[in-house]
mmCIF file of C-alpha atoms in Angstrom:
data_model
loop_
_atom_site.group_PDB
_atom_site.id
_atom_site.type_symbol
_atom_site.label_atom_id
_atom_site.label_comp_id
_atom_site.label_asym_id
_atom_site.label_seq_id
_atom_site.Cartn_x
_atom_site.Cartn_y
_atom_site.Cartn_z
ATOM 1 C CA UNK A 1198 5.941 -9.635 53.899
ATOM 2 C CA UNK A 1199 2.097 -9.478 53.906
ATOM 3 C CA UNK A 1200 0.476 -11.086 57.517
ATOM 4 C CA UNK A 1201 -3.242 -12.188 57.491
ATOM 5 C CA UNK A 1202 -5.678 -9.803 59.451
ATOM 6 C CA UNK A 1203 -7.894 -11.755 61.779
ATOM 7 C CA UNK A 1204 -11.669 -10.771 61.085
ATOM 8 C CA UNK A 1205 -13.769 -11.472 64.232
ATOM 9 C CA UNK A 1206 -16.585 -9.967 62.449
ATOM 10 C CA UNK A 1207 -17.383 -12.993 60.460
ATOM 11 C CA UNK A 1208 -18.506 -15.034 62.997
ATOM 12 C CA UNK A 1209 -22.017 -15.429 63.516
ATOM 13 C CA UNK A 1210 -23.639 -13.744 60.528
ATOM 14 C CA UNK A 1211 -27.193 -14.429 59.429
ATOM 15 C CA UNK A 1212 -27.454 -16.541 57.336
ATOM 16 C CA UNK A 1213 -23.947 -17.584 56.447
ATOM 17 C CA UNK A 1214 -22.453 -20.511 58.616
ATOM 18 C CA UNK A 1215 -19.191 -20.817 60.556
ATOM 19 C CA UNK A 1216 -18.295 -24.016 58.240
ATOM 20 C CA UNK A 1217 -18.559 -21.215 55.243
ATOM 21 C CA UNK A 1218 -16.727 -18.509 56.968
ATOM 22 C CA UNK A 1219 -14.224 -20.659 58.086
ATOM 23 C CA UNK A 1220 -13.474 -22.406 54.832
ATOM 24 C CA UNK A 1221 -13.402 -18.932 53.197
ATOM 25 C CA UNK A 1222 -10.711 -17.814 55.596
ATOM 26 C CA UNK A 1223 -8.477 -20.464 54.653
ATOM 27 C CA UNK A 1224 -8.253 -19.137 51.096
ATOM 28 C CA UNK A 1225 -7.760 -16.100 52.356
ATOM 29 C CA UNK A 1226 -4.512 -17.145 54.258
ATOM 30 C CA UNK A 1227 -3.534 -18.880 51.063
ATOM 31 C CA UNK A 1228 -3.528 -16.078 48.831
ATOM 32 C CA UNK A 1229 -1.500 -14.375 51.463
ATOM 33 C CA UNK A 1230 1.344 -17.447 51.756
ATOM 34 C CA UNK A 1231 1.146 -17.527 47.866
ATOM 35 C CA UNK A 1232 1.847 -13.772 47.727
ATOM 36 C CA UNK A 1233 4.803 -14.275 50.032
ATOM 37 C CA UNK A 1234 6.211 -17.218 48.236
ATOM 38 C CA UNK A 1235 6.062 -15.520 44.960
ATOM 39 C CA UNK A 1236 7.932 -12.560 46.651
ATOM 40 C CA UNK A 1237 10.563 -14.399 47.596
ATOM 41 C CA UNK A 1238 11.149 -15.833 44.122
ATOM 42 C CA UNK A 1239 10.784 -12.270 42.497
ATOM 43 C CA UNK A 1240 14.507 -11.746 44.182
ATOM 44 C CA UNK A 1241 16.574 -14.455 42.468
ATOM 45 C CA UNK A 1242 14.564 -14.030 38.919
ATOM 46 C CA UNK A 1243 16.973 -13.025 35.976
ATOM 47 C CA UNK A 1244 15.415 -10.503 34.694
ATOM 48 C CA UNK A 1245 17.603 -10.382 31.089
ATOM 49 C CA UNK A 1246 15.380 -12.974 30.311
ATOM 50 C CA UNK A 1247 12.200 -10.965 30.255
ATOM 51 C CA UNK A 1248 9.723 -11.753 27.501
ATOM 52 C CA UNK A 1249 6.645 -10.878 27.000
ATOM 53 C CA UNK A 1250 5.302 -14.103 25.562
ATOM 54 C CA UNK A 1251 7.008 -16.606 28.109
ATOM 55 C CA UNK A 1252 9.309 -16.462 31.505
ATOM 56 C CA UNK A 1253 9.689 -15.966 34.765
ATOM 57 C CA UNK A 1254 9.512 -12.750 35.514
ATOM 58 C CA UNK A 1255 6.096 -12.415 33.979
ATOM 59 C CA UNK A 1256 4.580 -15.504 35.143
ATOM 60 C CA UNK A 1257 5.223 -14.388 38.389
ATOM 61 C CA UNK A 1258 4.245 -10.659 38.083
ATOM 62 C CA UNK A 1259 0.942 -12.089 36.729
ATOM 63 C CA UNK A 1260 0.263 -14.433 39.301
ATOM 64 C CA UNK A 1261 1.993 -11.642 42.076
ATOM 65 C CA UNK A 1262 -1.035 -9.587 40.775
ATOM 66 C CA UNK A 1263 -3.583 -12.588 41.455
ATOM 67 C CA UNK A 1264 -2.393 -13.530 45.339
ATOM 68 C CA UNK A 1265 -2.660 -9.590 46.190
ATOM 69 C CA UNK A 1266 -5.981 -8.968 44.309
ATOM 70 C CA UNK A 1267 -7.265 -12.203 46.517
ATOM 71 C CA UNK A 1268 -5.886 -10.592 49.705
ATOM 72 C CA UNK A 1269 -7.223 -6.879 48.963
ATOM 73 C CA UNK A 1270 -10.694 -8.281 47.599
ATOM 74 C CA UNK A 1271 -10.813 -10.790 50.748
ATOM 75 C CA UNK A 1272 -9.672 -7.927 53.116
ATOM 76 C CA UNK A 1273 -12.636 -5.855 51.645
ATOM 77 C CA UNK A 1274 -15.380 -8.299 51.711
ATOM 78 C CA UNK A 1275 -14.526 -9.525 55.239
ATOM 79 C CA UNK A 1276 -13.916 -6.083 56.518
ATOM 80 C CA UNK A 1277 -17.582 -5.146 56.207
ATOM 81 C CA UNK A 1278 -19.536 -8.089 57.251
ATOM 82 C CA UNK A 1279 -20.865 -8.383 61.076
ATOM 83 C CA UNK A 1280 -23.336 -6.010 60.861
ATOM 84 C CA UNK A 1281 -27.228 -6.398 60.953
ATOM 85 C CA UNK A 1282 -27.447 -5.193 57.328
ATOM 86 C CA UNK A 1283 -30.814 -3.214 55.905
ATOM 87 C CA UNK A 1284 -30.229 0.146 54.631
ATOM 88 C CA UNK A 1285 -27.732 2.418 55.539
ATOM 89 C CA UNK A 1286 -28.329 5.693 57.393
ATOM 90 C CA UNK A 1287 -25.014 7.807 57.671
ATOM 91 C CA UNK A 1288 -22.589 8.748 54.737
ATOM 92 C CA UNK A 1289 -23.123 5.469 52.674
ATOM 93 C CA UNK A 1290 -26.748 6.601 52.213
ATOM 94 C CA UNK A 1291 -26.102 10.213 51.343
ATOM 95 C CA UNK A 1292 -23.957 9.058 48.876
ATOM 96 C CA UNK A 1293 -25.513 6.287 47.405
ATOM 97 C CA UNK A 1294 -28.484 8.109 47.507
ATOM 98 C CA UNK A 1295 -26.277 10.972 45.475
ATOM 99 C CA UNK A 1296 -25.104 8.857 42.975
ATOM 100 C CA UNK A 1297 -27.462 6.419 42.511
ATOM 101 C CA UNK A 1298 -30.780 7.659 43.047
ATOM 102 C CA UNK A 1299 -31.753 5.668 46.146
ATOM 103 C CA UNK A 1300 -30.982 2.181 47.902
ATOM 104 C CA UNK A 1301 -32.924 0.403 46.521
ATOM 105 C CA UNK A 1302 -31.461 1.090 42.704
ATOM 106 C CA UNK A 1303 -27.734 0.799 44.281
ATOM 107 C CA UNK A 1304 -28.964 -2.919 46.039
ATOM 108 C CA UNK A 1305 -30.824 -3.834 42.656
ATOM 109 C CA UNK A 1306 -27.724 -2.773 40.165
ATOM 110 C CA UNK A 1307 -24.844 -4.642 43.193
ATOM 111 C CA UNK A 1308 -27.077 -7.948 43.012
ATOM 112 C CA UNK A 1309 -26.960 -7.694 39.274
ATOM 113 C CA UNK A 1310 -23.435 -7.700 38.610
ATOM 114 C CA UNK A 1311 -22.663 -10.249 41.274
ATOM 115 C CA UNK A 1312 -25.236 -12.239 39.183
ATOM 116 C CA UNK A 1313 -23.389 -11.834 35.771
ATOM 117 C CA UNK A 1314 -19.681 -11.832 37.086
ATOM 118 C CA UNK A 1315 -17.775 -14.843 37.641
ATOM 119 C CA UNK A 1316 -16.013 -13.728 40.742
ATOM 120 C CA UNK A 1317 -16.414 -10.077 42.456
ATOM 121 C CA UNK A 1318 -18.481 -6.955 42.413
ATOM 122 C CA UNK A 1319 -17.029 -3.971 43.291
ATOM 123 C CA UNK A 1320 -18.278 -1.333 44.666
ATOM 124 C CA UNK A 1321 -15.538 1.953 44.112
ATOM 125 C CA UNK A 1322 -14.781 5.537 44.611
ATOM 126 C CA UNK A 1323 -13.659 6.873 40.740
ATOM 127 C CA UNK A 1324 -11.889 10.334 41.541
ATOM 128 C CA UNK A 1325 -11.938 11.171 37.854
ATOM 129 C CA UNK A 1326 -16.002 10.813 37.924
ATOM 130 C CA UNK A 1327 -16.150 12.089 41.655
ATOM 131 C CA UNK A 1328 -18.403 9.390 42.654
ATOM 132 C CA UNK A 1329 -19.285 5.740 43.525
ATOM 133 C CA UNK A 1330 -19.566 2.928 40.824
ATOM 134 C CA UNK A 1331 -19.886 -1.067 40.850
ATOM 135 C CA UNK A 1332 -17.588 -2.781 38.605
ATOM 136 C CA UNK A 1333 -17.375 -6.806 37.942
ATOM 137 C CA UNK A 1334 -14.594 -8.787 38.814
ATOM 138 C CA UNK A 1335 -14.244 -12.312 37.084
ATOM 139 C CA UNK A 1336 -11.123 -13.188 38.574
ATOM 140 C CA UNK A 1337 -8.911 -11.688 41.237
ATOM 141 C CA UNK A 1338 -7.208 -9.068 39.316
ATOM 142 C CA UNK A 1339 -9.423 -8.639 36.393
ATOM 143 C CA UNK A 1340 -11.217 -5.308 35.385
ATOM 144 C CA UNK A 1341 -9.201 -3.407 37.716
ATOM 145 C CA UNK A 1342 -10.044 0.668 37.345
ATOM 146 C CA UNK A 1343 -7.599 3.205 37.550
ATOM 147 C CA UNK A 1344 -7.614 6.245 40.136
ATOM 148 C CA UNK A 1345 -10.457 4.156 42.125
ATOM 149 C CA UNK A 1346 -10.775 3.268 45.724
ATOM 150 C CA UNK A 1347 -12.251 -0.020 46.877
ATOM 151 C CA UNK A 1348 -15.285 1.003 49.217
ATOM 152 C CA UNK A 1349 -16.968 -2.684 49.452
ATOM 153 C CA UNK A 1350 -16.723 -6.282 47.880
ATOM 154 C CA UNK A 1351 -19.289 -8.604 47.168
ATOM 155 C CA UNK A 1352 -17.647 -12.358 46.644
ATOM 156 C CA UNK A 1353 -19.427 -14.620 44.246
ATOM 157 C CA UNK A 1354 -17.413 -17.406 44.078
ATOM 158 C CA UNK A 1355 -19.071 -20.034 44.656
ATOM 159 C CA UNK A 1356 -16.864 -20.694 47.752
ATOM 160 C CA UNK A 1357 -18.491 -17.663 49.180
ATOM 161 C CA UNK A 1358 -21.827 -19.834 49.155
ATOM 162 C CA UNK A 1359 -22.070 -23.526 48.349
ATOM 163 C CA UNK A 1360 -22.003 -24.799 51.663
ATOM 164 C CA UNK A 1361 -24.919 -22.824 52.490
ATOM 165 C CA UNK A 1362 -27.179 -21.901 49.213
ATOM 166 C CA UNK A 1363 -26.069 -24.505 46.871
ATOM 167 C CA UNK A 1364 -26.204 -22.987 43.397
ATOM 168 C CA UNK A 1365 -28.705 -20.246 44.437
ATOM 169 C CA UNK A 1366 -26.617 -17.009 44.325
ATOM 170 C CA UNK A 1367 -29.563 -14.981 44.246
ATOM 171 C CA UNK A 1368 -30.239 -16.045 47.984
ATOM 172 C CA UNK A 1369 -27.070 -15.787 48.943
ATOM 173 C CA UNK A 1370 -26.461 -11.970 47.213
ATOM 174 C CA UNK A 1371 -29.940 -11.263 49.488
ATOM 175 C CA UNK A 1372 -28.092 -12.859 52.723
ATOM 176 C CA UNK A 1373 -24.885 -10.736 51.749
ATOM 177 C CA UNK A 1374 -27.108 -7.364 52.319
ATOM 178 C CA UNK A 1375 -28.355 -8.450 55.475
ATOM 179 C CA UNK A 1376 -24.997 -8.978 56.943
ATOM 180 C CA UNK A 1377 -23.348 -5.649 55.387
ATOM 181 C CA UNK A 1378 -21.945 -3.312 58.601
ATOM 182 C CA UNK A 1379 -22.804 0.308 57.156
ATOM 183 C CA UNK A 1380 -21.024 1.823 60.025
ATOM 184 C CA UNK A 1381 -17.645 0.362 58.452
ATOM 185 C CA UNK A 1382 -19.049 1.555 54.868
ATOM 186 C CA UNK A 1383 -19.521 5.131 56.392
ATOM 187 C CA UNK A 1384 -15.410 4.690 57.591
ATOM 188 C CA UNK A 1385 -14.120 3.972 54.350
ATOM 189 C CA UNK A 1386 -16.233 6.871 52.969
ATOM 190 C CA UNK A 1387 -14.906 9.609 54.956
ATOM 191 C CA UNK A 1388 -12.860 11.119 52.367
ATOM 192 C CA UNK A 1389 -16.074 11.478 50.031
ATOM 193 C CA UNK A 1390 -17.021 15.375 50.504
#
């Protein structure tokens, strides 16, 4: 049974109001519920009647795999906002710096794909290419990469931003990296050598 994790760091962020925040939360808490509802189904499904073109036990693996990429993705965009943003210092910058070239072309090539993707950017950890990469997300559990550890999410639903920039995305992708906590990056980087 998954529980929602309360995320005090998304209160008063620069740029992005409490209204926002708070409406984001709630689908956040959905995704959870819906993840334990469709657990609880999974345990009476007949599974003799598996099929790959229609039943139950593969509409509800699919959408299993939608509620948990909305929980992981939320938990990862949440987790790193509350800070005061700019450019990282510590391990995020060594190795952004490593595998990108600098901030500026990491910032530039993030903004992009959360320009041209209907839903997420990614930023991972790929252990088979032994360094960072962004990857799009149009829905919850789309584009998924094997062997690849979720460092940071960028939402760009337009949930994420409505309230706030209208259909400007642009502005709000800008507001996004002013709110990122690099200290929380550097965390989730530790493993990197």
């Amino acid at each position: 049974m998954l529980e929602t994790k309360k995320f005090e760091n998304i209160r008063g962020l620069n740029g992005i109001s409490e209204k926002t925040m708070e409406e984001h939360y709630k689908l956040y808490e959905g995704y959870v519920k819906k993840y334990n509802e469709i657990e609880e189904k999974l345990k009476g499904v007949d599974l003799s009647a598996a099929n790959q073109v229609s039943s139950e036990i593969r509409a509800l693996i699919v959408e299993r795999t939608f509620a948990l990429g909305g929980v992981k993705n939320h938990e990862s965009y949440f987790g790193i906002l509350g800070g005061d943003g700019g450019e990282p210092s510590g391990k995020a910058k060594e190795i952004i710096d490593r595998d990108f070239g600098s901030f500026e072309k990491f910032k530039a090539l993030l903004a992009a794909i959360g320009m041209s993707s209907r839903g997420w950017a990614f930023v991972v950890y790929d252990f088979d290419l032994n360094k960072l990469a962004i990857h799009p997300g149009d829905s919850q559990n789309t584009y998924g990469v094997w062997n690849a550890e979720l460092i940071m999410a960028l939402d760009v639903y337009e949930h994420a931003y409505f309230l706030d920039f209208g259909i400007k995305r642009a502005d709000y992708i800008e507001t996004f990296f002013k709110n990122i906590d690099w200290k929380k990056v550097d965390k989730s980087l530790e493993f990197v050598k």
